[in-house]
Short mmCIF file of C-alpha atoms in Angstrom, two decimals:
data_model
loop_
_atom_site.label_atom_id
_atom_site.label_comp_id
_atom_site.label_asym_id
_atom_site.label_seq_id
_atom_site.Cartn_x
_atom_site.Cartn_y
_atom_site.Cartn_z
CA MET A 1 -28.35 16.10 12.53
CA ALA A 2 -25.53 17.56 14.06
CA TRP A 3 -22.30 18.84 12.36
CA GLY A 4 -18.79 18.49 13.70
CA ASP A 5 -16.37 21.26 13.85
CA GLY A 6 -13.44 19.23 12.76
CA VAL A 7 -11.14 19.89 15.84
CA ALA A 8 -9.05 16.80 16.64
CA PRO A 9 -7.53 16.12 19.81
CA SER A 10 -3.58 16.46 19.90
CA LEU A 11 -1.34 13.49 20.51
CA PRO A 12 -0.90 12.94 24.37
CA PRO A 13 2.75 13.24 25.42
CA GLN A 14 4.82 10.16 25.93
CA PRO A 15 3.99 9.23 29.60
CA SER A 16 7.22 8.74 31.80
CA ALA A 17 7.43 5.88 34.24
CA ALA A 18 7.56 8.25 37.12
CA GLY A 19 4.27 10.01 36.33
CA VAL A 20 1.98 6.85 36.61
CA SER A 21 0.53 5.54 40.01
CA LEU A 22 -0.01 1.74 40.20
CA ARG A 23 -1.13 0.29 43.48
CA PRO A 24 -2.60 -3.19 44.37
CA ALA A 25 -6.55 -3.22 44.14
CA PRO A 26 -8.50 -4.20 47.22
CA ALA A 27 -9.28 -7.97 47.23
CA ALA A 28 -13.10 -7.29 47.36
CA SER A 29 -13.18 -5.23 44.18
CA PRO A 30 -12.30 -5.99 40.61
CA PRO A 31 -8.50 -5.53 39.92
CA SER A 32 -8.03 -2.01 38.75
CA ILE A 33 -5.42 0.74 38.65
CA PRO A 34 -6.40 3.46 41.27
CA ARG A 35 -5.52 7.06 40.52
CA HIS A 36 -3.71 9.88 42.60
CA ARG A 37 -6.58 12.49 42.02
CA ALA A 38 -8.70 10.76 44.75
CA PRO A 39 -10.68 13.82 45.54
CA THR A 40 -11.91 14.48 42.21
CA ARG A 41 -13.94 11.85 40.26
CA SER A 42 -12.02 11.05 37.01
CA ARG A 43 -13.62 11.42 33.57
CA ARG A 44 -13.35 7.74 32.88
CA SER A 45 -15.06 6.86 36.31
CA CYS A 46 -18.23 8.77 34.80
CA ALA A 47 -17.89 6.50 31.71
CA ALA A 48 -19.81 3.55 33.16
CA PRO A 49 -22.89 5.42 34.42
CA ALA A 50 -22.98 7.40 31.21
CA MET A 51 -22.90 4.19 29.11
CA ALA A 52 -25.66 2.63 31.02
CA ALA A 53 -27.82 5.58 30.66
CA GLY A 54 -27.03 6.02 27.25
CA GLY A 55 -27.66 2.37 26.18
CA SER A 56 -30.48 3.67 23.92
CA ARG A 57 -28.14 6.03 22.01
CA TRP A 58 -25.93 3.09 21.16
CA ARG A 59 -28.48 0.95 19.95
CA SER A 60 -30.25 4.02 17.97
CA TYR A 61 -26.78 4.48 16.29
CA LEU A 62 -26.37 0.93 15.37
CA GLY A 63 -30.00 0.79 14.15
CA VAL A 64 -29.45 3.45 11.56
CA ILE A 65 -26.36 1.48 10.26
CA VAL A 66 -28.14 -1.83 10.16
CA SER A 67 -31.12 -0.17 8.37
CA ARG A 68 -28.79 0.49 5.31
CA GLN A 69 -27.92 -3.26 5.08
CA GLY A 70 -30.78 -4.39 2.98
CA GLN A 71 -30.09 -1.51 0.31
CA ARG A 72 -26.33 -2.30 0.17
CA VAL A 73 -27.22 -6.04 -0.35
CA GLN A 74 -29.36 -5.02 -3.34
CA GLN A 75 -26.54 -2.72 -4.47
CA PHE A 76 -24.06 -5.38 -4.45
CA GLN A 77 -26.12 -8.00 -6.21
CA GLN A 78 -27.00 -5.51 -9.04
CA ALA A 79 -23.41 -4.97 -9.66
CA GLU A 80 -22.49 -8.42 -9.14
CA ASP A 81 -24.81 -9.49 -12.02
CA ILE A 82 -22.92 -7.20 -14.46
CA LEU A 83 -19.73 -8.58 -13.24
CA LEU A 84 -20.67 -12.16 -13.67
CA THR A 85 -21.93 -11.48 -17.14
CA LEU A 86 -18.38 -10.21 -18.03
CA LEU A 87 -16.65 -13.31 -16.32
CA GLU A 88 -18.83 -15.76 -18.05
CA HIS A 89 -17.85 -14.10 -21.47
CA VAL A 90 -14.05 -14.54 -20.24
CA HIS A 91 -14.64 -17.99 -19.37
CA GLY A 92 -16.38 -18.85 -22.59
CA ALA A 93 -13.42 -17.40 -24.39
CA GLU A 94 -10.74 -18.90 -22.11
CA PRO A 95 -11.87 -21.94 -20.15
CA ARG A 96 -8.70 -21.53 -17.91
CA PHE A 97 -10.22 -18.68 -16.19
CA LEU A 98 -13.07 -20.04 -13.83
CA VAL A 99 -16.22 -18.38 -12.66
CA ASP A 100 -16.87 -18.62 -9.03
CA TYR A 101 -20.61 -18.05 -8.53
CA CYS A 102 -20.46 -18.17 -4.82
CA ARG A 103 -19.97 -14.48 -3.84
CA ASN A 104 -21.70 -14.78 -0.41
CA LEU A 105 -18.42 -13.88 1.61
CA GLU A 106 -17.91 -10.82 -0.64
CA ALA A 107 -21.46 -9.68 -0.25
CA PHE A 108 -21.40 -10.34 3.43
CA GLU A 109 -18.23 -8.08 3.75
CA PHE A 110 -19.81 -5.35 1.59
CA THR A 111 -22.85 -4.90 3.85
CA LEU A 112 -20.64 -4.66 7.01
CA ARG A 113 -18.78 -1.80 5.58
CA ALA A 114 -19.57 1.90 5.76
CA SER A 115 -16.58 2.73 3.43
CA GLU A 116 -16.52 2.44 -0.36
CA ASP A 117 -13.36 0.41 -0.42
CA ALA A 118 -12.96 -1.87 -3.49
CA VAL A 119 -14.37 -5.44 -3.38
CA THR A 120 -11.71 -8.15 -3.97
CA VAL A 121 -12.80 -10.73 -6.50
CA GLU A 122 -10.45 -13.82 -7.00
CA VAL A 123 -10.67 -15.55 -10.45
CA PRO A 124 -9.62 -19.13 -9.96
CA LEU A 125 -7.26 -20.65 -12.54
CA ARG A 126 -8.09 -24.08 -13.90
CA LEU A 127 -4.81 -25.93 -13.04
CA ASP A 128 -3.65 -28.32 -10.71
CA GLY A 129 -2.20 -25.97 -7.87
CA ASP A 130 -1.20 -28.89 -5.83
CA ALA A 131 1.34 -30.04 -8.44
CA LEU A 132 3.08 -26.65 -8.44
CA ARG A 133 6.23 -26.16 -6.33
CA VAL A 134 6.43 -23.06 -4.29
CA ARG A 135 9.89 -21.43 -4.11
CA PRO A 136 10.79 -18.05 -2.45
CA CYS A 137 11.57 -15.33 -4.97
CA GLN A 138 14.56 -14.28 -2.86
CA PRO A 139 16.45 -16.68 -0.46
CA GLY A 140 15.29 -16.38 3.00
CA ASP A 141 12.28 -14.29 1.76
CA PRO A 142 8.88 -16.03 2.46
CA GLY A 143 6.90 -12.84 1.33
CA THR A 144 6.87 -13.61 -2.22
CA CYS A 145 7.41 -16.81 -4.23
CA HIS A 146 7.68 -18.46 -7.70
CA LEU A 147 5.24 -21.20 -8.57
CA GLU A 148 7.31 -23.77 -10.50
CA VAL A 149 5.48 -25.77 -13.09
CA PRO A 150 6.63 -29.45 -13.49
CA SER A 151 6.89 -31.01 -16.86
CA ALA A 152 3.90 -33.08 -16.09
CA VAL A 153 1.81 -29.84 -15.91
CA THR A 154 0.62 -29.04 -19.26
CA GLY A 155 -1.84 -26.43 -20.87
CA VAL A 156 -0.18 -23.50 -19.37
CA GLU A 157 2.98 -23.03 -21.74
CA ASP A 158 1.82 -19.44 -22.53
CA TRP A 159 1.60 -18.43 -19.07
CA THR A 160 5.04 -19.64 -17.92
CA SER A 161 8.28 -17.42 -17.83
CA ALA A 162 10.04 -17.27 -21.08
CA GLY A 163 13.62 -17.40 -19.39
CA GLU A 164 14.02 -20.96 -18.21
CA ILE A 165 16.29 -21.65 -15.41
CA GLU A 166 18.82 -24.72 -15.32
CA ARG A 167 18.66 -26.74 -12.26
CA GLY A 168 20.02 -30.19 -11.93
CA GLY A 169 20.37 -30.77 -15.47
CA GLY A 170 16.46 -30.04 -16.13
CA THR A 171 14.67 -26.98 -16.96
CA VAL A 172 12.33 -25.19 -14.70
CA ARG A 173 9.30 -23.12 -15.75
CA HIS A 174 7.57 -20.54 -13.66
CA LEU A 175 3.93 -19.59 -13.75
CA ALA A 176 4.25 -15.87 -14.76
CA PRO A 177 1.62 -13.67 -12.99
CA GLY A 178 2.38 -10.93 -15.40
CA LYS A 179 1.36 -13.04 -18.40
CA VAL A 180 -1.87 -14.32 -16.72
CA LEU A 181 -2.97 -10.84 -15.73
CA GLN A 182 -2.28 -9.45 -19.32
CA HIS A 183 -4.40 -12.25 -20.75
CA LEU A 184 -7.08 -11.73 -18.33
CA LYS A 185 -7.00 -7.86 -19.03
CA GLU A 186 -7.31 -8.54 -22.78
CA LEU A 187 -10.35 -10.98 -22.24
CA LEU A 188 -11.98 -8.40 -19.77
CA VAL A 189 -11.90 -5.50 -22.38
CA SER A 190 -13.06 -7.93 -25.07
CA ALA A 191 -16.02 -8.92 -22.99
CA ILE A 192 -16.93 -5.18 -22.26
CA VAL A 193 -16.99 -4.53 -26.09
CA HIS A 194 -19.04 -7.58 -26.80
CA CYS A 195 -21.65 -6.80 -23.87
CA GLN A 196 -21.89 -3.15 -25.12
CA ARG A 197 -22.54 -4.36 -28.77
CA ARG A 198 -25.19 -6.74 -27.61
CA PHE A 199 -26.80 -3.98 -25.46
CA LEU A 200 -26.08 -6.24 -22.25
CA LEU A 201 -24.69 -3.09 -20.65
CA GLN A 202 -26.37 0.24 -20.33
CA PRO A 203 -24.57 3.53 -20.52
CA GLY A 204 -22.91 4.39 -17.22
CA ASP A 205 -23.23 0.63 -16.03
CA LEU A 206 -19.43 0.21 -16.01
CA SER A 207 -16.21 2.13 -16.10
CA ALA A 208 -12.83 0.65 -16.91
CA GLU A 209 -10.65 3.79 -16.47
CA ASN A 210 -8.77 2.13 -13.59
CA LEU A 211 -7.44 -0.79 -15.82
CA LYS A 212 -3.78 0.20 -15.27
CA GLU A 213 -0.81 -1.46 -17.11
CA ASP A 214 1.30 -2.12 -14.06
CA ALA A 215 -1.44 -2.88 -11.45
CA MET A 216 -1.59 -6.38 -9.85
CA GLU A 217 -5.36 -6.20 -10.01
CA LEU A 218 -7.91 -5.26 -12.53
CA SER A 219 -10.06 -2.77 -11.31
CA LEU A 220 -13.74 -2.19 -12.60
CA SER A 221 -16.25 0.37 -11.32
CA VAL A 222 -19.69 -1.21 -11.58
CA ARG A 223 -23.06 0.57 -11.24
CA GLY A 224 -25.30 -1.00 -8.71
CA GLY A 225 -28.41 0.89 -8.20
CA TRP A 226 -27.71 4.62 -7.84
CA LYS A 227 -24.03 3.98 -6.62
CA THR A 228 -21.12 2.21 -7.90
CA VAL A 229 -19.30 -0.65 -6.56
CA ARG A 230 -15.38 -1.19 -7.29
CA PHE A 231 -14.37 -4.62 -7.96
CA ASP A 232 -10.51 -5.47 -7.75
CA ILE A 233 -10.14 -8.58 -9.92
CA VAL A 234 -7.19 -10.76 -9.45
CA PRO A 235 -6.25 -14.28 -10.82
CA VAL A 236 -5.61 -16.82 -7.91
CA VAL A 237 -3.88 -20.17 -7.86
CA ARG A 238 -5.45 -22.44 -5.18
CA ARG A 239 -3.75 -25.48 -3.54
CA GLN A 240 -4.11 -27.54 -0.39
CA GLN A 241 -1.84 -26.86 2.57
CA GLU A 242 -0.97 -28.18 5.86
CA PRO A 243 -3.04 -27.44 8.93
CA LEU A 244 -2.42 -23.82 10.44
CA ARG A 245 0.30 -23.67 13.05
CA LEU A 246 -0.45 -21.15 15.70
CA GLU A 247 2.88 -21.00 17.38
CA GLY A 248 1.86 -21.49 20.94
CA ARG A 249 -1.68 -20.00 20.72
CA GLN A 250 -4.73 -22.16 21.52
CA ARG A 251 -6.40 -23.61 18.54
CA ASP A 252 -9.88 -22.14 17.82
CA ARG A 253 -9.95 -20.15 21.16
CA GLY A 254 -12.92 -17.99 20.92
CA PHE A 255 -14.04 -19.40 17.57
CA PRO A 256 -16.28 -22.22 16.64
CA GLU A 257 -14.61 -25.57 16.81
CA GLY A 258 -12.61 -26.41 13.59
CA SER A 259 -13.29 -22.94 11.92
CA LEU A 260 -9.46 -21.92 11.63
CA GLN A 261 -8.68 -25.23 10.12
CA LYS A 262 -11.56 -25.09 7.64
CA ALA A 263 -10.61 -21.39 6.72
CA MET A 264 -6.97 -22.26 6.01
CA ALA A 265 -7.49 -25.68 4.21
CA GLU A 266 -6.44 -23.91 1.03
CA ALA A 267 -3.41 -21.71 0.24
CA HIS A 268 -4.27 -18.94 -2.13
CA PHE A 269 -1.60 -17.13 -4.18
CA ILE A 270 -2.24 -13.94 -6.01
CA PRO A 271 0.24 -11.72 -8.32
CA ALA A 272 2.79 -9.57 -6.34
CA SER A 273 4.72 -8.57 -9.42
CA PRO A 274 4.82 -9.55 -13.02
CA HIS A 275 7.27 -12.32 -11.97
CA CYS A 276 6.32 -13.30 -8.31
CA TRP A 277 3.28 -14.43 -6.45
CA ARG A 278 2.34 -13.84 -2.74
CA SER A 279 -0.05 -15.55 -0.30
CA SER A 280 -3.42 -14.10 0.03
CA ALA A 281 -5.39 -14.37 3.30
CA HIS A 282 -8.44 -12.44 1.87
CA LEU A 283 -10.86 -15.47 1.67
CA PRO A 284 -9.64 -17.19 4.85
CA VAL A 285 -10.22 -13.96 6.93
CA LEU A 286 -13.73 -13.62 5.51
CA LYS A 287 -14.46 -17.16 6.38
CA LEU A 288 -13.36 -16.57 9.98
CA LEU A 289 -15.43 -13.35 9.96
CA TRP A 290 -18.41 -15.49 8.78
CA ALA A 291 -17.66 -17.96 11.75
CA VAL A 292 -17.63 -15.09 14.21
CA ASP A 293 -21.24 -14.35 12.98
CA THR A 294 -22.48 -17.57 14.25
CA LEU A 295 -21.36 -16.85 17.83
CA GLN A 296 -23.75 -15.19 20.25
CA GLY A 297 -23.34 -11.50 21.15
CA PRO A 298 -23.04 -8.31 19.06
CA ARG A 299 -19.62 -9.05 17.82
CA LEU A 300 -20.16 -7.95 14.27
CA ASP A 301 -22.47 -5.09 15.39
CA SER A 302 -19.38 -3.75 17.18
CA LEU A 303 -17.43 -4.05 13.98
CA ARG A 304 -20.30 -2.28 12.02
CA LEU A 305 -20.09 0.69 14.79
CA LEU A 306 -16.39 1.17 14.62
CA GLU A 307 -16.30 1.12 10.89
CA GLN A 308 -18.98 3.84 10.82
CA LEU A 309 -17.07 5.81 13.33
CA SER A 310 -13.82 5.36 11.23
CA SER A 311 -15.42 6.46 8.08
CA GLN A 312 -17.01 9.41 9.69
CA ASP A 313 -14.96 10.85 12.56
CA TRP A 314 -11.42 9.07 12.30
CA ARG A 315 -10.59 10.00 8.73
CA GLU A 316 -7.79 12.14 7.93
CA GLU A 317 -8.61 15.86 7.59
CA ASP A 318 -6.21 16.36 4.58
CA GLY A 319 -7.97 13.52 2.58
CA ARG A 320 -5.49 10.81 3.23
CA ALA A 321 -6.84 7.20 4.27
CA GLY A 322 -7.60 6.40 7.67
CA LEU A 323 -8.05 3.04 9.12
CA SER A 324 -9.32 0.46 6.47
CA PHE A 325 -12.00 -2.12 7.01
CA ASP A 326 -9.15 -4.71 6.61
CA HIS A 327 -7.50 -3.22 9.85
CA LEU A 328 -10.89 -3.29 11.76
CA LYS A 329 -11.68 -6.87 10.67
CA MET A 330 -8.19 -7.94 12.18
CA VAL A 331 -8.86 -6.16 15.37
CA LEU A 332 -12.23 -8.19 15.80
CA LEU A 333 -10.43 -11.40 15.18
CA TRP A 334 -7.80 -10.74 17.64
CA SER A 335 -10.68 -9.45 20.12
CA THR A 336 -12.46 -12.87 19.62
CA GLU A 337 -9.38 -14.81 20.48
CA LEU A 338 -8.23 -12.56 23.43
CA PHE A 339 -11.80 -12.58 24.93
CA PRO A 340 -13.19 -16.04 24.38
CA SER A 341 -15.85 -15.92 27.06
CA PRO A 342 -19.40 -15.23 26.09
CA GLU A 343 -19.52 -13.10 29.24
CA ASP A 344 -17.43 -10.52 27.20
CA TRP A 345 -20.05 -10.26 24.48
CA GLN A 346 -23.31 -9.67 26.32
CA ASP A 347 -24.03 -6.14 25.27
CA LEU A 348 -23.03 -3.65 22.66
CA GLU A 349 -21.09 -1.15 24.75
CA GLY A 350 -18.81 -3.78 26.27
CA SER A 351 -18.31 -5.67 23.04
CA VAL A 352 -17.11 -2.23 21.39
CA TYR A 353 -14.76 -1.71 24.20
CA ARG A 354 -13.18 -5.20 23.63
CA LEU A 355 -12.26 -3.90 20.05
CA LEU A 356 -11.21 -0.50 21.38
CA VAL A 357 -8.59 -1.70 23.80
CA VAL A 358 -7.14 -3.88 21.23
CA LEU A 359 -7.17 -1.12 18.62
CA LEU A 360 -5.61 1.40 21.06
CA ARG A 361 -2.84 -1.04 21.87
CA CYS A 362 -1.99 -1.52 18.25
CA LEU A 363 -2.05 2.40 17.57
CA ALA A 364 0.12 3.05 20.65
CA THR A 365 2.60 0.43 19.68
CA ARG A 366 2.41 1.21 15.87
CA ARG A 367 1.87 -2.59 15.26
CA LEU A 368 -1.26 -4.53 14.16
CA PRO A 369 -0.19 -8.05 13.70
CA HIS A 370 -2.08 -10.19 10.92
CA PHE A 371 -4.28 -12.65 12.78
CA LEU A 372 -3.08 -15.71 10.66
CA ARG A 373 0.50 -14.45 10.15
CA PRO A 374 1.44 -12.61 13.39
CA GLU A 375 4.83 -11.73 12.37
CA GLU A 376 3.44 -9.41 9.56
CA ASN A 377 2.67 -5.83 10.73
CA LEU A 378 -0.51 -4.44 8.81
CA PHE A 379 0.30 -0.81 9.79
CA HIS A 380 3.81 -1.32 7.96
CA GLY A 381 3.99 0.61 4.67
CA GLU A 382 0.34 1.93 5.10
CA PRO A 383 -0.11 5.84 4.41
CA LEU A 384 -1.49 6.14 7.95
CA ASP A 385 -0.85 9.02 10.50
CA LEU A 386 -0.97 6.79 13.56
CA ALA A 387 -0.05 9.95 15.72
CA SER A 388 -3.33 11.64 14.91
CA LEU A 389 -5.27 8.34 14.86
CA TYR A 390 -4.72 7.49 18.32
CA PRO A 391 -6.22 10.61 20.11
CA LYS A 392 -9.29 10.30 18.03
CA VAL A 393 -9.90 6.64 19.10
CA GLU A 394 -9.04 7.41 22.50
CA ALA A 395 -11.39 10.42 22.72
CA PHE A 396 -14.29 8.08 21.70
CA ALA A 397 -13.27 5.60 24.41
CA GLN A 398 -13.51 8.62 26.98
CA ASP A 399 -16.72 10.08 25.77
CA PRO A 400 -18.73 7.78 23.46
CA PRO A 401 -21.96 9.90 23.46
CA ARG A 402 -20.23 12.73 22.00
CA PHE A 403 -19.62 10.80 18.75
CA LEU A 404 -22.55 8.36 18.59
CA ARG A 405 -24.39 10.83 16.20
CA PHE A 406 -24.79 11.07 12.38
CA HIS A 407 -23.50 14.24 10.74
CA PHE A 408 -22.09 15.58 7.48
CA GLY A 409 -18.94 17.71 6.85
CA LEU A 410 -16.12 17.65 9.25
CA PRO A 411 -15.37 15.00 11.88
CA ALA A 412 -17.13 15.47 15.32
CA SER A 413 -15.20 17.72 17.84
CA ALA A 414 -13.00 16.03 20.62
CA LYS A 415 -12.32 19.65 22.17
CA GLY A 416 -12.06 19.73 25.81
CA LEU A 417 -11.06 15.89 26.18
CA GLN A 418 -7.48 15.57 27.62
CA ALA A 419 -5.26 12.52 27.07
CA ASP A 420 -5.09 10.14 29.98
CA PRO A 421 -1.14 9.59 30.86
CA GLU A 422 -1.96 6.55 32.79
CA VAL A 423 -3.90 4.83 30.06
CA GLY A 424 -1.01 5.86 27.76
CA ALA A 425 1.56 4.44 29.85
CA LEU A 426 -0.19 1.16 30.08
CA LEU A 427 -0.78 1.07 26.33
CA ARG A 428 3.14 1.72 25.63
CA LEU A 429 4.36 -1.21 27.68
CA PRO A 430 6.84 -3.17 25.76
CA ALA A 431 5.36 -4.68 22.71
CA GLU A 432 7.96 -7.58 22.77
CA ASP A 433 6.59 -8.97 26.10
CA GLY A 434 3.80 -11.50 25.24
CA ALA A 435 2.27 -10.82 28.57
CA TYR A 436 1.12 -7.64 27.16
CA TRP A 437 -0.83 -9.19 24.40
CA ASP A 438 -3.16 -11.40 26.48
CA THR A 439 -6.54 -11.39 28.08
CA ALA A 440 -5.26 -10.49 31.62
CA TYR A 441 -3.38 -7.31 30.11
CA PHE A 442 -6.63 -6.16 28.20
CA ASP A 443 -8.78 -7.02 31.29
CA ILE A 444 -6.45 -4.25 33.15
CA LEU A 445 -7.18 -1.89 30.34
CA LEU A 446 -10.93 -2.46 30.59
CA SER A 447 -10.75 -1.90 34.27
CA GLN A 448 -8.97 1.48 33.87
CA LEU A 449 -11.79 2.47 31.33
CA GLN A 450 -14.37 1.45 33.75
CA VAL A 451 -15.98 -1.28 31.61
CA TYR A 452 -14.76 -4.38 33.47
CA ARG A 453 -17.78 -6.49 34.43
CA ILE A 454 -16.35 -9.91 34.65
CA GLU A 455 -17.08 -12.31 37.56
CA ASP A 456 -14.83 -15.37 36.68
CA ASP A 457 -12.40 -15.84 39.60
CA ALA A 458 -9.52 -17.19 37.66
CA ARG A 459 -9.59 -14.34 35.30
CA ARG A 460 -9.48 -12.02 37.98
CA SER A 461 -6.69 -13.71 39.78
CA ALA A 462 -4.70 -13.52 36.43
CA MET A 463 -5.09 -9.92 36.03
CA SER A 464 -4.12 -9.33 39.72
CA GLN A 465 -0.86 -11.42 39.01
CA LEU A 466 -0.23 -9.40 35.93
CA LEU A 467 -0.97 -6.22 37.72
CA ALA A 468 2.03 -7.03 40.12
CA LYS A 469 4.27 -7.27 36.91
CA VAL A 470 2.95 -3.92 35.65
CA GLN A 471 3.96 -2.29 38.90
CA ARG A 472 7.50 -3.32 38.48
CA GLU A 473 7.47 -2.20 34.77
CA ILE A 474 5.90 1.30 35.72
CA PRO A 475 7.08 2.20 39.19
CA THR A 476 4.59 4.20 41.44
CA ARG A 477 5.19 7.87 41.81
CA SER A 478 6.14 9.12 45.37
#
């Protein structure tokens, strides 16, 4: 075991256009971006041999991560048994709260993670979601919505808004998430008391200290083995929805056929405030992750590895949150679409770098688009120090063996690794240009990082054509 010294690399300076050399690559070699410092071998040009020689290091690091999977499955199942006991009591007292016994997706996600983020558990409501009308809470704002309850829908009168709104001579009732949450909370507290009195819970099995009055989820900490699992319980309204529109993107590119349509067959609405709901992509994203697991190649192993690095070496020194597993899940989904060829996913090192180039681009542009709602920036409003995260991720891309080790205490040191201005310039090309969010662009980055091993002629040609555009965006230095 090694100990990190906690020294993080500094943020590279914003590269100027005049400081980058871009020249066409020889036709006989893969398209790449040569460097000015020809006499000296760059640190990145040493990366490929080091990666080849250190393949066993990658496999050993992953092996330790995977070895804990069985223990985490058992931990989740033990905590899940307690949670289901509570939810069964809730359902018995109020049949409108349903018990979803199929928690395979949540267990699947839990075993992939190294962090101890909360597990989201959706409690479906027994009502006809298709009969409800979805209306924006604010005109022109699709982020939050009211769920209008037509007069034909009965049995939810106590869950509707007290203030009725006149519209066209009739009355409109809104399903009030605050009332649903309060009812569910009261029943959960009652279930906990009941289970304690019947000795169905042992001392220390459960903590309800995080059941906050104003929270939009009901948080319980449940013991699973020798650790605890935090569940965020949220009521959810489910309804059928129209097929997903990808706005010019190729349907199912990189994914098993039909997986996007299956994942998005239902719309899920969860509380956003006491009066408004919002669409949740939690389960659709997990379904897509499950679909990725059926593809060949170490895609999910790459996610596991980056999640361990994020938890161990990319966290904030002052205790603030770093990248979440939700962020890394989205990076994997984008990587799956941007690199649809099985050739991209033949080995662990190359697979990890597919995720890395997408993650570096997002950190450099301060924008991580949601895979199903690309207009939504997942970095917006997050307590993240992106300026300190970027050099940590870039440092790993420069010298993986330095970080592929388990340690306790402070993060691994990146001392001595300097920021690469040429890669920085590429990463900060205009985010508004769609050409810089496509396979050819990320192939250029892989070539710059010396991990481009693609033989497809059409793909190499597309990269060469984009390289000519990059040369115009970043003029050569005289």
